[in-house]
mmCIF file of C-alpha atoms in Angstrom:
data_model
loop_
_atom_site.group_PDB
_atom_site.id
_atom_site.type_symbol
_atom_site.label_atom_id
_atom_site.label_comp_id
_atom_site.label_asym_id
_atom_site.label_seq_id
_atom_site.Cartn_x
_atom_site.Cartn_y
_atom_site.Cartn_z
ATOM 1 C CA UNK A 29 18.815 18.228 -5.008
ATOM 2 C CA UNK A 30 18.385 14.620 -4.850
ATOM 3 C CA UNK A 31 20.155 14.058 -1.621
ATOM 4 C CA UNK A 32 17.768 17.045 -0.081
ATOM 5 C CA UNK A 33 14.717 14.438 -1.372
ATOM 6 C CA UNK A 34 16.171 11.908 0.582
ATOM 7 C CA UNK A 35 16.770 13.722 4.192
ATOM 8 C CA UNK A 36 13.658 15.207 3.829
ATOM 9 C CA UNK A 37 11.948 11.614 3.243
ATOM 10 C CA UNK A 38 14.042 10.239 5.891
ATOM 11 C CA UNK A 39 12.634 13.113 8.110
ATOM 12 C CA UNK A 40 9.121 12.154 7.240
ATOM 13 C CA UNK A 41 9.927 8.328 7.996
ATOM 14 C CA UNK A 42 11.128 9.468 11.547
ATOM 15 C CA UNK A 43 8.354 11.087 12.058
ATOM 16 C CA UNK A 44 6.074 7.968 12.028
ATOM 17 C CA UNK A 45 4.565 9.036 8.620
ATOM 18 C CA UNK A 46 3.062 5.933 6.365
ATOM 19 C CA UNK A 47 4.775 4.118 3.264
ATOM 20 C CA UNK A 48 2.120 5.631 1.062
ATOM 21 C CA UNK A 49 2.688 9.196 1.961
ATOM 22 C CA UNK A 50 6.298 8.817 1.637
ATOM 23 C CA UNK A 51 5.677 7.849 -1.883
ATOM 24 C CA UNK A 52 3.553 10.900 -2.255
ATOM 25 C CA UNK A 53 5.733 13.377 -1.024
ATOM 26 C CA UNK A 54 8.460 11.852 -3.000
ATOM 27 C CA UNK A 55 6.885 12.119 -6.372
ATOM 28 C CA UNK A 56 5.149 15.334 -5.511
ATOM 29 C CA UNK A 57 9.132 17.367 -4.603
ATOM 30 C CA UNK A 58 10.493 15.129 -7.560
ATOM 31 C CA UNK A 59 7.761 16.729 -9.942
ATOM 32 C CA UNK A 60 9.232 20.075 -8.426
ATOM 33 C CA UNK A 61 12.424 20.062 -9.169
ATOM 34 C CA UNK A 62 11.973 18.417 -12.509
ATOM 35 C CA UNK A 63 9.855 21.781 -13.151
ATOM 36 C CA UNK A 64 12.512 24.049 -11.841
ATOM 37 C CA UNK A 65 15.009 22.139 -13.958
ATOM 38 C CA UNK A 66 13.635 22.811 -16.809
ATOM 39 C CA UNK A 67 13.469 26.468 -15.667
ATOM 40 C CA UNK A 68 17.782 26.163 -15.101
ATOM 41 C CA UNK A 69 17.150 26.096 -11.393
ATOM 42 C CA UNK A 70 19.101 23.635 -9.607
ATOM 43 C CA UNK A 71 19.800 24.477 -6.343
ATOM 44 C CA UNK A 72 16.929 24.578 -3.215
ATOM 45 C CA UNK A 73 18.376 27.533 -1.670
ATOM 46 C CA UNK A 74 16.962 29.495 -5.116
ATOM 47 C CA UNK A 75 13.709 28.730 -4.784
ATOM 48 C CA UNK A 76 11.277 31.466 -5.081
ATOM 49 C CA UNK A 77 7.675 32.239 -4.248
ATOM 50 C CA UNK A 78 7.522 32.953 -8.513
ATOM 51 C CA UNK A 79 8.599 29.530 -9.131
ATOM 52 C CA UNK A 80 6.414 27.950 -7.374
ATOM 53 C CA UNK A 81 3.274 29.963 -8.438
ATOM 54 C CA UNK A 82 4.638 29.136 -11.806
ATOM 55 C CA UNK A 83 4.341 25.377 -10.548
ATOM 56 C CA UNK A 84 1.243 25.612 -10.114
ATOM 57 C CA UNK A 85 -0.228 27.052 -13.239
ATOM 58 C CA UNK A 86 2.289 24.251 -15.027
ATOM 59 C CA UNK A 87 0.064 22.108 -12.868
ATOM 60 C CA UNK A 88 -2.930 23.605 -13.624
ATOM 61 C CA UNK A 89 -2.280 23.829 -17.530
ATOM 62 C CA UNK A 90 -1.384 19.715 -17.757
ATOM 63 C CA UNK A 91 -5.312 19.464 -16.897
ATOM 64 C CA UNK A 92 -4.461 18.147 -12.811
ATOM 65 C CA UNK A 93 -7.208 18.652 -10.931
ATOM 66 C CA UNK A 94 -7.830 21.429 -8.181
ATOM 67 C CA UNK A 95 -7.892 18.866 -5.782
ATOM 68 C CA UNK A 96 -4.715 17.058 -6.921
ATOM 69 C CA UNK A 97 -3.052 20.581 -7.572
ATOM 70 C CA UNK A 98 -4.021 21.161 -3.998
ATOM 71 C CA UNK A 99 -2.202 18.024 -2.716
ATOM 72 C CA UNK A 100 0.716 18.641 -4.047
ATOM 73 C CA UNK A 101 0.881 21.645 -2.354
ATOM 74 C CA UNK A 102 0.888 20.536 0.653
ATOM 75 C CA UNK A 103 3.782 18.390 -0.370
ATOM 76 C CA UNK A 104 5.838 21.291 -1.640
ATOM 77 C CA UNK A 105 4.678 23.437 1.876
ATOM 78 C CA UNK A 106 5.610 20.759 4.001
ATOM 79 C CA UNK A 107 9.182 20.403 2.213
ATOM 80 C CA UNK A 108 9.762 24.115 2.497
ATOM 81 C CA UNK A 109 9.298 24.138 6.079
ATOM 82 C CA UNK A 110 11.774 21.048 6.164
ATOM 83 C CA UNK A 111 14.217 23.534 4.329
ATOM 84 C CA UNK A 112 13.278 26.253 6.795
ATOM 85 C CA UNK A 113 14.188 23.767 9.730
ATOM 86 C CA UNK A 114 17.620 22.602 8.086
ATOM 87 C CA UNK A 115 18.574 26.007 7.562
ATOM 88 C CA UNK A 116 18.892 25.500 3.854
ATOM 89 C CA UNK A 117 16.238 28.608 3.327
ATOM 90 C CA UNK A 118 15.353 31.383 5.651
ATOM 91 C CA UNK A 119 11.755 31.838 4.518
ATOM 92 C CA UNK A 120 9.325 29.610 2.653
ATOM 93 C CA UNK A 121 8.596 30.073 -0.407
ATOM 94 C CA UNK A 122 5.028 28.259 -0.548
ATOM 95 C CA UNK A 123 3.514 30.017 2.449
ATOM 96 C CA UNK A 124 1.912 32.226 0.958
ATOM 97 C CA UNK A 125 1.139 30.518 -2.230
ATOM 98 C CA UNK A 126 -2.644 29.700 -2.672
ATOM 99 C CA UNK A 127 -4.284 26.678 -2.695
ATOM 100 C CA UNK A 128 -6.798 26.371 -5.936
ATOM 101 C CA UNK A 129 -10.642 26.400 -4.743
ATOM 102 C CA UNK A 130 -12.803 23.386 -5.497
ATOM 103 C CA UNK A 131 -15.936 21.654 -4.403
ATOM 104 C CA UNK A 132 -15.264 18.943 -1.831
ATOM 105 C CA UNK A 133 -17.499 15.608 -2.604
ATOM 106 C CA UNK A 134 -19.926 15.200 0.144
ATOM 107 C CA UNK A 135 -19.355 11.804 2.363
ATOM 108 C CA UNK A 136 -20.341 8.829 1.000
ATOM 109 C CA UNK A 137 -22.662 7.477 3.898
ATOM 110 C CA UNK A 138 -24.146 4.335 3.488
ATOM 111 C CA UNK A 139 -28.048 3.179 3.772
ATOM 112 C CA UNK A 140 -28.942 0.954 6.199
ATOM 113 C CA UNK A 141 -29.703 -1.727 3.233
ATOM 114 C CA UNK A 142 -26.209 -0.712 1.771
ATOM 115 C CA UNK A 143 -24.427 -1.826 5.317
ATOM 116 C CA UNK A 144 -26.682 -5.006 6.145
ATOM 117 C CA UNK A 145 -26.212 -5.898 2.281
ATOM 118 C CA UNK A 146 -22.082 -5.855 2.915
ATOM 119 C CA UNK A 147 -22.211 -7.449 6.532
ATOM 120 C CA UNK A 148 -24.679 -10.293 4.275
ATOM 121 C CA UNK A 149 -22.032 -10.415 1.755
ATOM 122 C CA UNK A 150 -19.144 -10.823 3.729
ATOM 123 C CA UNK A 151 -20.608 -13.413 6.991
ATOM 124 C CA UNK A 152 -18.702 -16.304 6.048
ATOM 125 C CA UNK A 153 -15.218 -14.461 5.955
ATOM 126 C CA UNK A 154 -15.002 -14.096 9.642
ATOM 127 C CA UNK A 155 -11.670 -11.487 8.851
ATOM 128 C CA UNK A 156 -13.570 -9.592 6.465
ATOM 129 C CA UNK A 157 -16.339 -9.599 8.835
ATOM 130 C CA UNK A 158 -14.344 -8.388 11.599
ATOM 131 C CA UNK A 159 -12.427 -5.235 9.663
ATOM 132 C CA UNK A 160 -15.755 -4.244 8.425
ATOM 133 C CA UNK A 161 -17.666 -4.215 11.918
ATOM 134 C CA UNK A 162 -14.189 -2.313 13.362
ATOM 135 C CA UNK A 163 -14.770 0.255 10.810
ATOM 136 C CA UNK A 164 -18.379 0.586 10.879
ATOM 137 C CA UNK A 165 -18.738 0.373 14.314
ATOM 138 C CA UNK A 166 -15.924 2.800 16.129
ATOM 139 C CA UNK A 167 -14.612 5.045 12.550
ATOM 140 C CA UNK A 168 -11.401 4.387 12.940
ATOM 141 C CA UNK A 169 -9.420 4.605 9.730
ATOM 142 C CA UNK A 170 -8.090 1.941 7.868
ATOM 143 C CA UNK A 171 -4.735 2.727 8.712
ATOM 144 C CA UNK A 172 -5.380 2.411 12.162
ATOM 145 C CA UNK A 173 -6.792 -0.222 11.934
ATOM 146 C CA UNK A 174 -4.035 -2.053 9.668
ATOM 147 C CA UNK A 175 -1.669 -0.991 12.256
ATOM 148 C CA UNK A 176 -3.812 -2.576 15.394
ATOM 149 C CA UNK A 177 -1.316 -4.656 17.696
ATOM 150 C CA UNK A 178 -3.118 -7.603 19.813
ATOM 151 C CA UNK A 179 -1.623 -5.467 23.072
ATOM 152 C CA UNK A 180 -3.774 -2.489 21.706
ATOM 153 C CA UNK A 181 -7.026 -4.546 22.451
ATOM 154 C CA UNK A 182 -9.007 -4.665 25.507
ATOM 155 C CA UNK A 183 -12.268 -6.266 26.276
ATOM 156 C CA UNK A 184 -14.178 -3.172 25.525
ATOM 157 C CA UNK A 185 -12.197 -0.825 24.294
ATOM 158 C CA UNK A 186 -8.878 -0.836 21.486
ATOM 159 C CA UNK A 187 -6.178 1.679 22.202
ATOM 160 C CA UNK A 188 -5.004 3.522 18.907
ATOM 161 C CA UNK A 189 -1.552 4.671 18.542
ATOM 162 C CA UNK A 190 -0.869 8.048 16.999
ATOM 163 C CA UNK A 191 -0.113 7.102 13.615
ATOM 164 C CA UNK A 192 1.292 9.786 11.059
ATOM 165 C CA UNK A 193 0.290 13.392 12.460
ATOM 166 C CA UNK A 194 -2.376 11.656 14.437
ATOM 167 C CA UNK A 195 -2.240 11.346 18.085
ATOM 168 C CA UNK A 196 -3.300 8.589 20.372
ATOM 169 C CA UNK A 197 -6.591 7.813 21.698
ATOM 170 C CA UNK A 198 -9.291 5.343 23.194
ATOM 171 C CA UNK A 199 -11.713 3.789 21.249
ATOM 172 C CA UNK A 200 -14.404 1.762 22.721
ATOM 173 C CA UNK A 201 -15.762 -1.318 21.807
ATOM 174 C CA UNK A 202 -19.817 -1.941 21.646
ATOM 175 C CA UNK A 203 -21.572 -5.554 21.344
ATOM 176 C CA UNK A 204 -21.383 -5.970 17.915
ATOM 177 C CA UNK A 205 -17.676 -5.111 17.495
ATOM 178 C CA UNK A 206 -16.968 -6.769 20.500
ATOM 179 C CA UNK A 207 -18.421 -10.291 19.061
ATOM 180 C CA UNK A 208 -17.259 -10.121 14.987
ATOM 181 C CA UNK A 209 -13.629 -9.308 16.495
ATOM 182 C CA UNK A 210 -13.794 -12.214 19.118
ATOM 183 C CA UNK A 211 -14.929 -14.819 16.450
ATOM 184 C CA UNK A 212 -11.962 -13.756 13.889
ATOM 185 C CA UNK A 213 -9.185 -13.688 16.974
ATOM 186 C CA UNK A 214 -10.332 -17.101 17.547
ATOM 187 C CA UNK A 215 -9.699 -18.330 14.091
ATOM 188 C CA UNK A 216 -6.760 -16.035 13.398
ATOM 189 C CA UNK A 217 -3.661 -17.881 12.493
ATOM 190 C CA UNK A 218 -0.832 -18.346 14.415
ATOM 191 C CA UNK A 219 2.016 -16.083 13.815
ATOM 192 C CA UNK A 220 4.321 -13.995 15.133
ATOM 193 C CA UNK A 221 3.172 -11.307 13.557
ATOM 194 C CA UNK A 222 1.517 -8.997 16.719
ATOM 195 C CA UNK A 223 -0.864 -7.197 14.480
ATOM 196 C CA UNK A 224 -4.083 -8.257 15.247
ATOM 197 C CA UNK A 225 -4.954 -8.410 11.384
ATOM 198 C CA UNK A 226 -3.135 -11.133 8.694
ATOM 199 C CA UNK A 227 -2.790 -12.527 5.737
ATOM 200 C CA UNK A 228 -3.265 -16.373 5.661
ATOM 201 C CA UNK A 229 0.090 -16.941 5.591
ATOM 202 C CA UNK A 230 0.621 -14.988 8.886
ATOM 203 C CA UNK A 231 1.547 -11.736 7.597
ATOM 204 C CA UNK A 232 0.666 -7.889 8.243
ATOM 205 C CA UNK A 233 -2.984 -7.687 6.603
ATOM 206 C CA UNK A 234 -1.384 -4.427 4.106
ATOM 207 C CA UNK A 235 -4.193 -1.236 3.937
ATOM 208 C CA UNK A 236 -3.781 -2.013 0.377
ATOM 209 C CA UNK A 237 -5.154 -5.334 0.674
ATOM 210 C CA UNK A 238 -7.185 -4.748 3.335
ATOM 211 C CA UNK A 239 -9.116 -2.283 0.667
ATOM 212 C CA UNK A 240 -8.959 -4.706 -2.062
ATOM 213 C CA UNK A 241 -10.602 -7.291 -0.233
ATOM 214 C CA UNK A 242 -13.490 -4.810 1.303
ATOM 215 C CA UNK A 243 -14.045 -3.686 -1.942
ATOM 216 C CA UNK A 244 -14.895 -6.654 -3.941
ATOM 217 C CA UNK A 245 -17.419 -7.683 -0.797
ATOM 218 C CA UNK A 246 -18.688 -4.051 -1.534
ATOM 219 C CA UNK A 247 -19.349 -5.676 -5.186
ATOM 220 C CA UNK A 248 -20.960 -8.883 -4.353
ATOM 221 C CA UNK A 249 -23.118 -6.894 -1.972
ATOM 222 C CA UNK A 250 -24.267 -4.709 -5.442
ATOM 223 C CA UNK A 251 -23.270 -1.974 -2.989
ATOM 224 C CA UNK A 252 -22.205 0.818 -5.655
ATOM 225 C CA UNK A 253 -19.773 4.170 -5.541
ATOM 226 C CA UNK A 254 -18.501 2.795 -2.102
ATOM 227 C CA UNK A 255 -15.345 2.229 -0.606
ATOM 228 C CA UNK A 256 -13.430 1.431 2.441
ATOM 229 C CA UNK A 257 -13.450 5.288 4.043
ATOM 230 C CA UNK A 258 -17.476 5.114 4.175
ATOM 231 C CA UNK A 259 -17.633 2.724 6.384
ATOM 232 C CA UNK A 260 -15.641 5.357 8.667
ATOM 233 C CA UNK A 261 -17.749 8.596 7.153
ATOM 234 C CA UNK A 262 -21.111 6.259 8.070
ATOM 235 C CA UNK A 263 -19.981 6.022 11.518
ATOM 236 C CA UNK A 264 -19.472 9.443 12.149
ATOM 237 C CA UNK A 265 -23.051 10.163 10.605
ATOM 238 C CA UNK A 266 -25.239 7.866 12.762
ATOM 239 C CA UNK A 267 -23.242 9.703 15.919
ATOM 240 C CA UNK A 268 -24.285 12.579 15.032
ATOM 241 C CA UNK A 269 -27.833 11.596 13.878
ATOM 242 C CA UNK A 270 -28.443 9.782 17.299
ATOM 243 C CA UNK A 271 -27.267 13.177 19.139
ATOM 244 C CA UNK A 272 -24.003 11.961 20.284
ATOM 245 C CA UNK A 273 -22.554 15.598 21.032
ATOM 246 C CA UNK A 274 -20.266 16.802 18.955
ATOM 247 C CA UNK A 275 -16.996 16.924 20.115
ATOM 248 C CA UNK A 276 -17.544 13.249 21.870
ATOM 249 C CA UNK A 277 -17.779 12.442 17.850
ATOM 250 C CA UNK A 278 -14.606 14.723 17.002
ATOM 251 C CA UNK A 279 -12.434 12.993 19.969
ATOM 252 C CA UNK A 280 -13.643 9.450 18.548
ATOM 253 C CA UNK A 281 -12.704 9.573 15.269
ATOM 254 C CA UNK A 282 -9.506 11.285 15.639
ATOM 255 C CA UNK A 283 -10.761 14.775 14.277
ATOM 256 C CA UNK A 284 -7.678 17.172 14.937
ATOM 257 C CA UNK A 285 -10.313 20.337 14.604
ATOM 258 C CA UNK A 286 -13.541 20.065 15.508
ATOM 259 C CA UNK A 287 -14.609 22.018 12.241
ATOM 260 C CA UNK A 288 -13.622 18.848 10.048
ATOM 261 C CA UNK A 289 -16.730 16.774 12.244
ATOM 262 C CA UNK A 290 -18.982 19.550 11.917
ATOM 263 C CA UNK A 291 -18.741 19.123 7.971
ATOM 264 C CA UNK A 292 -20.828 15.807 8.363
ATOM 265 C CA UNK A 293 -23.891 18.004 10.697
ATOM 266 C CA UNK A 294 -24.800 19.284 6.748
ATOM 267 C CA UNK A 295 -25.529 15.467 5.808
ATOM 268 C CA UNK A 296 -27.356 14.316 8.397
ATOM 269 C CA UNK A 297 -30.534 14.348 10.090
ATOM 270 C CA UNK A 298 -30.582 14.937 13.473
ATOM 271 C CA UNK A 299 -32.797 12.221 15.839
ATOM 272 C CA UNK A 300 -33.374 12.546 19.806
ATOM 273 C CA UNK A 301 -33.737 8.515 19.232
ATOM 274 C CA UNK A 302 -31.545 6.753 21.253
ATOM 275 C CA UNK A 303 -27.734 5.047 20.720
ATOM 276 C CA UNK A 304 -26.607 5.304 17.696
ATOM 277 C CA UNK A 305 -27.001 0.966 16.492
ATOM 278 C CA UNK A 306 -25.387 -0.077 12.852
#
């Protein structure tokens, strides 16, 4: 089945998907068939919805979390559909397998000492600086952001490609994002490299780094139980707290349903104030 792993990675690659859910997916199907192995099942076309029910509770019995058994999942769904597309299978065996119920963590969303604290810690790294005003101030994710081109940026406004099973959109640009970007494009080093984040040396700024390096500022700020996303679920809280209407918030972000935005209206406090201003 190992040559099935690899179309159906290579599938996912064409498909614009990241390096990191690649790696995912890839452990996740491996884990499967190691489990079905063990069970004398070697071939994909013999997959049954028993098996991977039985999966599941293997899953759930080596102490992985609902959430992780949940994830995985979705791994094992989205392969069977790849079978279903190649032919290999004529109905998926997942489809109707359950996902296990837990209790989703509320958003982290950060104070407005907690966000002055990390802009104070982080002032002097005009890069730093910059990534965390970009997040803070239009939600985009890191991995958009990681994969911003210097043709995606406008005076006012950044365009976002689709990236994984996200589509393209417009994002503006306010004062304050406007400025922290300006200052860092001016002392960005030269490279080839066209995305409009680097290393030092001139290369991609990687999401892994990129996290790494907001993370310890999150430190020397004293800024606890935070990382790179709530800067993104922060954003998406002030919206909503200064009235920005809700789907204007949904289309911002990137929401694909509207009911994943409305989530946040349970953690915040609606204001007729004015603009929403981190």
């Amino acid at each position: 089945m190992n040559k099935i792993l690899t179309d159906f990675l290579d599938n996912l690659k064409q498909r614009g998907r990241s390096k990191a859910t690649l790696i995912a997916y890839s452990k996740d199907v491996d884990q499967l068939f190691e489990f079905l192995a063990r069970e004398k099942i070697t071939q994909a076309q013999d997959l049954k919805p028993e098996q991977v029910e039985a999966f599941k509770k293997y899953l759930t019995a080596k102490d992985y979390t609902a959430k992780s058994i949940s994830r995985k999942l979705n791994s094992i769904k989205t392969f069977c559909r790849y079978l279903i597309s190649q032919k290999i299978i004529t109905e998926n065996p997942a489809a109707k397998v359950e996902h296990p119920r837990y209790d989703s963590q509320p958003p982290r969303i950060l104070s407005k000492m907690e966000y002055r604290s990390l802009r104070d810690a982080c002032h002097t790294d005009v890069r730093i600086y910059a990534i965390v005003e970009m997040l803070l101030q239009t939600g985009i994710r890191i991995g958009e952001l990681a994969n911003l081109d210097l043709d995606d940026i406008d005076t006012d406004k950044i365009l976002v490609q689709a990236y994984e099973s996200h589509a393209q959109r417009q994002v503006p640009l306010n004062p304050a994002a406007q400025q922290a970007l300006t200052v860092y494009l001016k002392a960005r080093p030269k490279t080839k490299a066209k995305t409009v984040f680097v290393t030092k040396t001139g290369r991609p700024f990687l999401i892994r780094n990129i996290r790494t390096a907001v993370d310890r500022y999150f430190k020397l700020a004293e800024v606890k139980n935070a990382r790179v996303n709530d800067l993104r679920h922060t954003f998406i809280a002030h919206q909503l707290e200064a009235g920005t209407p809700l789907t204007m918030v949904s289309r911002l972000v990137g929401h694909k349903r509207l009911s994943t935005t409305e989530k946040y209206l349970a953690f915040v406090k609606k204001s007729e104030a004015a603009p929403a201003k981190l």
